[in-house]
Backbone as ProteinMPNN parsed JSONL, in Angstrom:
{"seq_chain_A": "XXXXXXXXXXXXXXXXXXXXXXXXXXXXXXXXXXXXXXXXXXXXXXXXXXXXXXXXXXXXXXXXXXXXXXXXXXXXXXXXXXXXXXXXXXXXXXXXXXXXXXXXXXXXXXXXXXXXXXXXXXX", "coords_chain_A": {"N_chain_A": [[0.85, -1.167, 0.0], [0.426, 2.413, -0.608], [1.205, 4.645, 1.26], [0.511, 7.979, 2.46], [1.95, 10.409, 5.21], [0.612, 12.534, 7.163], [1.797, 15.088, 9.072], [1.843, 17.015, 11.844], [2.452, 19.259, 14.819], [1.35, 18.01, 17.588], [1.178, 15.971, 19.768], [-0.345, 14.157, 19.316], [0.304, 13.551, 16.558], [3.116, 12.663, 16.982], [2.626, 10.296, 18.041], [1.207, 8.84, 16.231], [3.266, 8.898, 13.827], [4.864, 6.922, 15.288], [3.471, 4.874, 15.148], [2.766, 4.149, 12.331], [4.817, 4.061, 11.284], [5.839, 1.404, 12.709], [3.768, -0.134, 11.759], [4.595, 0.048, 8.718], [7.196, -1.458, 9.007], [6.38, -3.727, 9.455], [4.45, -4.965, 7.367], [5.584, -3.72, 4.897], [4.797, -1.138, 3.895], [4.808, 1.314, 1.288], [6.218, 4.302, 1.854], [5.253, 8.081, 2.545], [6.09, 11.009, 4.252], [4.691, 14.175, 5.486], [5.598, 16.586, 6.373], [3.632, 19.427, 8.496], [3.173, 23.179, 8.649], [3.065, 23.952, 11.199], [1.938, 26.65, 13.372], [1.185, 27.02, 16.453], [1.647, 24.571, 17.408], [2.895, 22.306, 19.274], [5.41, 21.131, 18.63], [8.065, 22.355, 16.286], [8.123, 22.798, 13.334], [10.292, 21.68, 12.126], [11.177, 20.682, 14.177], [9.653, 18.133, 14.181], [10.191, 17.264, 11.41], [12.965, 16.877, 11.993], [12.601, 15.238, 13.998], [10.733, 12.866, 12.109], [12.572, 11.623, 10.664], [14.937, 11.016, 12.376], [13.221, 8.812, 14.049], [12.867, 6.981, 11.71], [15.075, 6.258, 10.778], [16.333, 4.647, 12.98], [14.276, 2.362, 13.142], [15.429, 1.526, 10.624], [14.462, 1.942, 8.115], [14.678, 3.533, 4.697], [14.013, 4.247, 2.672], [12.391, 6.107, 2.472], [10.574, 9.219, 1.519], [10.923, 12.447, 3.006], [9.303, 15.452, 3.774], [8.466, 19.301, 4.331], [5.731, 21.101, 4.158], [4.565, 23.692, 2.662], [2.433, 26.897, 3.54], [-1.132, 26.82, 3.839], [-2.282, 24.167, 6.518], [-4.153, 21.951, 6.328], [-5.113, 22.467, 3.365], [-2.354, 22.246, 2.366], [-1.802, 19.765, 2.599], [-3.895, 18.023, 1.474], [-3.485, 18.959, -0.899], [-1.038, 17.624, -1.874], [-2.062, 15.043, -1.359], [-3.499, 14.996, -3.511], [-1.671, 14.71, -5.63], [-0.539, 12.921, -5.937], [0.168, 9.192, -5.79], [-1.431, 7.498, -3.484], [-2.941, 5.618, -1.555], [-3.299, 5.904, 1.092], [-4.296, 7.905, 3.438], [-3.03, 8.828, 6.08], [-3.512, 10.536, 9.162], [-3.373, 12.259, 12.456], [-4.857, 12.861, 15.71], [-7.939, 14.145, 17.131], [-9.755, 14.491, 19.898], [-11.813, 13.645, 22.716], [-14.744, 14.473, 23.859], [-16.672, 15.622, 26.778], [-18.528, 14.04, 27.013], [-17.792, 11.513, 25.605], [-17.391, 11.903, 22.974], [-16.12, 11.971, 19.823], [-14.171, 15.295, 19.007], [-13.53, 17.024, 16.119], [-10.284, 18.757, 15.328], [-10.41, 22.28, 13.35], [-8.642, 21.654, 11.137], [-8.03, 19.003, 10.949], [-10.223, 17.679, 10.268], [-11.297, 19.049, 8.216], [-9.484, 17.599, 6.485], [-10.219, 15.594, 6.392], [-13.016, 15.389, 5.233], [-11.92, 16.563, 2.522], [-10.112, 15.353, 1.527], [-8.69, 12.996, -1.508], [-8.501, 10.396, -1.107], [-8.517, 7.341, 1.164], [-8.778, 8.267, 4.446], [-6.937, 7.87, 7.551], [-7.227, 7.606, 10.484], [-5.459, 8.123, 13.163], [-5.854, 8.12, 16.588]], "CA_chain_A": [[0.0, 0.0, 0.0], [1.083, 3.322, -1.086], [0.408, 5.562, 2.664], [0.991, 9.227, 2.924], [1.701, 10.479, 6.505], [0.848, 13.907, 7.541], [2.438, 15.534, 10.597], [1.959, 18.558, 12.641], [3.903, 19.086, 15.819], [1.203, 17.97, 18.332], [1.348, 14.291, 20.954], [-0.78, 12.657, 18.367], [1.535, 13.173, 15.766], [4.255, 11.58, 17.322], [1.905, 8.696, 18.39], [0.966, 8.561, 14.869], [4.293, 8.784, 13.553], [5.606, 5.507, 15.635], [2.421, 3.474, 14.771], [2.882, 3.984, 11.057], [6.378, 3.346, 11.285], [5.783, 0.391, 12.818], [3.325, -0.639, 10.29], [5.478, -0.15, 7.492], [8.334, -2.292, 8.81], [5.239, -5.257, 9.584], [3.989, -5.183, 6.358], [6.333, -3.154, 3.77], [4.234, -0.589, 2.945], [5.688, 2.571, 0.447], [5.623, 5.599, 2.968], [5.407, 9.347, 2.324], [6.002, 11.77, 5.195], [5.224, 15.555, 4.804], [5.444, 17.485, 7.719], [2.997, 20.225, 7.691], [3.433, 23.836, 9.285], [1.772, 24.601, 12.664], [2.867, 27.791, 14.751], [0.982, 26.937, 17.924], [1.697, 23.894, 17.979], [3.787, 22.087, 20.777], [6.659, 21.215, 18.305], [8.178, 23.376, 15.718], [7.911, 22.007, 11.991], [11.666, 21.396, 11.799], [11.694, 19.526, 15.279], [9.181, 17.124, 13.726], [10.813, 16.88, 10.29], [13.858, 15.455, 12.4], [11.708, 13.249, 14.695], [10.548, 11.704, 11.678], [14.003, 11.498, 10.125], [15.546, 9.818, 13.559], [12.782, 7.137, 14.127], [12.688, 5.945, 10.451], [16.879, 5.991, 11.22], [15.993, 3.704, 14.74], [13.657, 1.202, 12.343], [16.36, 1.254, 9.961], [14.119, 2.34, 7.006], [15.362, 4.22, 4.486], [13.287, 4.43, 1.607], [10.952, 7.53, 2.913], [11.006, 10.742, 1.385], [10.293, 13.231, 3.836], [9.304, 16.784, 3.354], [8.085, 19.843, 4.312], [5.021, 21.84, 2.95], [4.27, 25.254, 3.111], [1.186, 27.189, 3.911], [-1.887, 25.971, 5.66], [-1.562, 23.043, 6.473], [-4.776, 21.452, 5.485], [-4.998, 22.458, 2.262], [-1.524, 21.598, 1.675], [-2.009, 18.071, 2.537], [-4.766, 17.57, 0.532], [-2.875, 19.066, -2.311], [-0.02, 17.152, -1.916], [-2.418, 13.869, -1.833], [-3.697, 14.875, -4.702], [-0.661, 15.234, -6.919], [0.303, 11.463, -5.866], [-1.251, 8.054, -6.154], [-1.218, 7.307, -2.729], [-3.794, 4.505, -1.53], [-4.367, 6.157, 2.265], [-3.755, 9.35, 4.18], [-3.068, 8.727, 7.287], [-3.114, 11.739, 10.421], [-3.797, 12.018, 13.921], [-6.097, 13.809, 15.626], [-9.601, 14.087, 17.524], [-9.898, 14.462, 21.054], [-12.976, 12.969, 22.834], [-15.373, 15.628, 24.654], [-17.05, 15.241, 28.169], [-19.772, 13.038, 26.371], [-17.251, 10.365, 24.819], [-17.56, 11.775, 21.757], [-14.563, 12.246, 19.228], [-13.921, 16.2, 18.812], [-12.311, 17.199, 15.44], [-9.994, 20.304, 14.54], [-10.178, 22.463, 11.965], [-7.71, 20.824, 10.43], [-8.309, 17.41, 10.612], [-12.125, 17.825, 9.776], [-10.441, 19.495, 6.525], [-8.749, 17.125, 5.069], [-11.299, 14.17, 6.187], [-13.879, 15.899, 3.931], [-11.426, 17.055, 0.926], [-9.092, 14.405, 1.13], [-8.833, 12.828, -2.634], [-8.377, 9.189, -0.733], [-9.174, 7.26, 2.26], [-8.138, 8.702, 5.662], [-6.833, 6.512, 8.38], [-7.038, 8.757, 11.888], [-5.081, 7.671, 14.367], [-6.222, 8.499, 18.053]], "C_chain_A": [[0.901, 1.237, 0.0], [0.779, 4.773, 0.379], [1.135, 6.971, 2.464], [0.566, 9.852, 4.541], [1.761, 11.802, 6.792], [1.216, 14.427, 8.867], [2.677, 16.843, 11.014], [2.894, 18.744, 13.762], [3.237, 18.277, 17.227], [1.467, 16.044, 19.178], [0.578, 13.583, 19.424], [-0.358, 12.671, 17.183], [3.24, 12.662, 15.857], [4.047, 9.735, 17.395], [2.154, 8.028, 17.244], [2.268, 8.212, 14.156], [5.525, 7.518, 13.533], [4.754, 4.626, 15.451], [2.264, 3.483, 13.381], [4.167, 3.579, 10.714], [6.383, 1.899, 11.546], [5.092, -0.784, 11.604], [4.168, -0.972, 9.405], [6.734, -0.919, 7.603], [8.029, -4.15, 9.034], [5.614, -5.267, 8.281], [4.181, -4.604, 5.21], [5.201, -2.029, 2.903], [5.323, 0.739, 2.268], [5.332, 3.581, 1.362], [6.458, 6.974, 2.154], [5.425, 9.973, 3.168], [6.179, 12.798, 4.721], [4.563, 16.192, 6.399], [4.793, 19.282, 7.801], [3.306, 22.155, 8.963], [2.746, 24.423, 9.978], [1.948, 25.463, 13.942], [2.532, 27.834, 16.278], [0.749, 25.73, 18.137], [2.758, 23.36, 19.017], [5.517, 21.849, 20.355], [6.851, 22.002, 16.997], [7.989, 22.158, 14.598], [9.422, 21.395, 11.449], [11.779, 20.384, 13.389], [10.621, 18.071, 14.883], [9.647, 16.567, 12.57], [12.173, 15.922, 11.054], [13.972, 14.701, 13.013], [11.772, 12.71, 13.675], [12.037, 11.044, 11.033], [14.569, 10.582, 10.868], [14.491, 9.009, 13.978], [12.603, 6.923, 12.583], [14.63, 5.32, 10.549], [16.657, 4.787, 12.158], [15.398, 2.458, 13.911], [14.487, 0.904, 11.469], [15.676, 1.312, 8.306], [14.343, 3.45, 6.381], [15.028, 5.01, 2.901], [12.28, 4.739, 1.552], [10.825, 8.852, 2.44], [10.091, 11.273, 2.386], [10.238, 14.708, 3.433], [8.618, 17.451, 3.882], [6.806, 20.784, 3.696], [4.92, 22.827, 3.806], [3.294, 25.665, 3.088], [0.206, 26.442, 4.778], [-2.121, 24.825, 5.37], [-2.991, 22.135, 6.56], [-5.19, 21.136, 4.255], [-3.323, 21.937, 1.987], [-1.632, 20.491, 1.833], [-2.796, 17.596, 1.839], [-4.458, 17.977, -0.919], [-1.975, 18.553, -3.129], [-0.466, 15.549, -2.349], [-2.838, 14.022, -2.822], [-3.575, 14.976, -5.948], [-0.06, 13.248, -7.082], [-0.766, 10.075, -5.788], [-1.107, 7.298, -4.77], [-2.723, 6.458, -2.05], [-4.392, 5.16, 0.172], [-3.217, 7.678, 3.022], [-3.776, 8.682, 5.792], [-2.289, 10.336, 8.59], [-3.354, 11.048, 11.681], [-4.433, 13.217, 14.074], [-7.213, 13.412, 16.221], [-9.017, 13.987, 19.107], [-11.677, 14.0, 21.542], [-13.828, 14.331, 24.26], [-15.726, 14.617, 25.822], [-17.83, 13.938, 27.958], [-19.463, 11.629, 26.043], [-17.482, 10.737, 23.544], [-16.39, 12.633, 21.279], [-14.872, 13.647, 18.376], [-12.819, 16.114, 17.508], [-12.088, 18.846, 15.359], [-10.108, 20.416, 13.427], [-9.658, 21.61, 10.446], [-7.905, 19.15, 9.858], [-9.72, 17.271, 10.016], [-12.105, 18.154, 8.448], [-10.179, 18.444, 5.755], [-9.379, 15.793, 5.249], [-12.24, 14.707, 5.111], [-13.183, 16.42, 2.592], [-10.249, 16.052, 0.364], [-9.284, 13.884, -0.086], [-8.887, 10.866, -2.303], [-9.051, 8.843, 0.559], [-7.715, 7.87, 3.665], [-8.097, 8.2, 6.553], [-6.663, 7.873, 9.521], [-6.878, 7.978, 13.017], [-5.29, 8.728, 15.596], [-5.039, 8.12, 19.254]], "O_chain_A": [[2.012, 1.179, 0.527], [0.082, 5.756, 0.127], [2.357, 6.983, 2.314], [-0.561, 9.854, 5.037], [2.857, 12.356, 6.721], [0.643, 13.871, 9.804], [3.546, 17.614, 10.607], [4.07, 18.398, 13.642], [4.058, 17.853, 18.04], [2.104, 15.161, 18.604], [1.02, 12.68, 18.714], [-0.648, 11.655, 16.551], [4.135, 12.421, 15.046], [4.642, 8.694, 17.114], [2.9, 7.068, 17.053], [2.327, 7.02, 13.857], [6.409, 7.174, 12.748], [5.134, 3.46, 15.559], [1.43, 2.636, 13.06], [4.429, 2.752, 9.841], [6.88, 1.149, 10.705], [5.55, -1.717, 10.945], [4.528, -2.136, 9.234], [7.398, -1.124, 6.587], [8.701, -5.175, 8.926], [6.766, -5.497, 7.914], [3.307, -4.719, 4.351], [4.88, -2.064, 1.715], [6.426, 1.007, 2.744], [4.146, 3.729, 1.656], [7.523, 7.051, 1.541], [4.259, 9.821, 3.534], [7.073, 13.054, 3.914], [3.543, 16.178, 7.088], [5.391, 20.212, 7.26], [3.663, 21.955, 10.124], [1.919, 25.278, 9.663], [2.061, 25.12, 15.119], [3.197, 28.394, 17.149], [-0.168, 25.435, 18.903], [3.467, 24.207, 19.561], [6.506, 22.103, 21.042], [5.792, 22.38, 16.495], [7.78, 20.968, 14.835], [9.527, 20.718, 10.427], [12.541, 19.419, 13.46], [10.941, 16.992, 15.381], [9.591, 15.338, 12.527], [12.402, 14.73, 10.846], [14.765, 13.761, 13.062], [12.69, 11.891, 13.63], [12.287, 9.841, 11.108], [14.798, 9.459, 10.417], [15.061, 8.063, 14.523], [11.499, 6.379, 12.571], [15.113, 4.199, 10.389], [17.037, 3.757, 11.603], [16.086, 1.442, 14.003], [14.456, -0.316, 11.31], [16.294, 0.795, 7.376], [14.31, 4.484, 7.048], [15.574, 5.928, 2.289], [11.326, 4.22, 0.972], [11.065, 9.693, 3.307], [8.956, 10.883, 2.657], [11.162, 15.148, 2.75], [7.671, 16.786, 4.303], [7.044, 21.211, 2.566], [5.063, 22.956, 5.022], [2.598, 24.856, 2.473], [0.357, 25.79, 5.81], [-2.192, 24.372, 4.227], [-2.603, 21.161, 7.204], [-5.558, 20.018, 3.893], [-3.279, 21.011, 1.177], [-1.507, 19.955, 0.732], [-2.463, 16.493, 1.404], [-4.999, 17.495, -1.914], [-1.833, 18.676, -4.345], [0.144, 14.852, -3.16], [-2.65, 13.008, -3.495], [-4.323, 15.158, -6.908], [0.537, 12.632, -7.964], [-1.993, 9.996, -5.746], [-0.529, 6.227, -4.956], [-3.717, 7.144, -2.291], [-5.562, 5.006, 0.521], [-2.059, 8.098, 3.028], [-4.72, 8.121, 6.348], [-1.176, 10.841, 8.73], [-3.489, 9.856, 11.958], [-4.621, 14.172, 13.321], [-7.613, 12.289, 15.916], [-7.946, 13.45, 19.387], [-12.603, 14.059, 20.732], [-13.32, 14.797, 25.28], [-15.393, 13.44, 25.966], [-17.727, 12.947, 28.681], [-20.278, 10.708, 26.082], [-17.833, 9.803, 22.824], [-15.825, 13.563, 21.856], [-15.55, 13.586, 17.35], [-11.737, 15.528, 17.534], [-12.888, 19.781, 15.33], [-10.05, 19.563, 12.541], [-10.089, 21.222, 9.36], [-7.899, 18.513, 8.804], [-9.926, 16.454, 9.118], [-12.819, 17.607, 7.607], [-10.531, 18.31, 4.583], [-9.17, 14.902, 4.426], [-12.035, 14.268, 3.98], [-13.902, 16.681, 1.626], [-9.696, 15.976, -0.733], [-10.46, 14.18, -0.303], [-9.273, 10.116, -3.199], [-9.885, 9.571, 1.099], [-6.486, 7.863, 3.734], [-9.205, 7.777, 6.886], [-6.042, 8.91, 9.292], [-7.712, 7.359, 13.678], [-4.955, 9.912, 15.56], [-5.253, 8.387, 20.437]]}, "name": "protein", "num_of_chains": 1, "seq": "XXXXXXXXXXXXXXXXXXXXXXXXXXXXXXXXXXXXXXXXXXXXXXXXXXXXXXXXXXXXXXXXXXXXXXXXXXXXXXXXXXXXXXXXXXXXXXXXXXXXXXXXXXXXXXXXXXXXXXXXXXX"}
């Protein structure tokens, strides 16, 4: 499977980050990482570009392009999936309100509705 992995700076893109990794060294999938740019979030867009860099280093995979996009960072992800033939998007994302029920951001709510593929949302 052909996965593109989007990444902001917050906890559930790290989560996300080591449970797709993992994946892909199960079951060989083709991975895309594009690290997207988020000014309030908790890590900067360059301290996540070389998280993902040093755990794909740690798994010993090596055949990831990783990259940066610019602007906002919903639309670029959905622009980016839809330049490539990429079989699943995978983010993170949603928090669960008082109720039990799964809260989305902006963001993520974005690119579940414009995405060009299917979207895998890791919690």
């Amino acid at each position: 499977m052909n996965v593109l992995l989007g990444l902001g700076g917050s906890d559930e893109s790290v989560k996300t980050l080591r449970r797709t990794i993992e994946r892909t060294r199960e079951v060989g999938d083709e991975l895309t990482i594009v690290v997207v740019d988020k000014p309030e979030s908790k890590r900067s867009q360059e301290a996540m570009y070389q998280q993902a860099l040093d755990r794909l280093e740690e798994a010993d995979i090596t055949d990831v392009e990783v990259e940066k996009l610019e602007g906002d960072p919903g639309s670029a992800l959905v622009n980016y999936a839809e330049q490539g033939e990429f079989d699943q998007l995978v983010i993170g994302g949603g928090t669960l309100s008082p109720m039990g029920k799964i809260q989305l951001g902006p963001i993520t709510e974005f690119v579940l509705l414009n995405a060009p593929t299917t979207v895998k949302l890791v919690r």
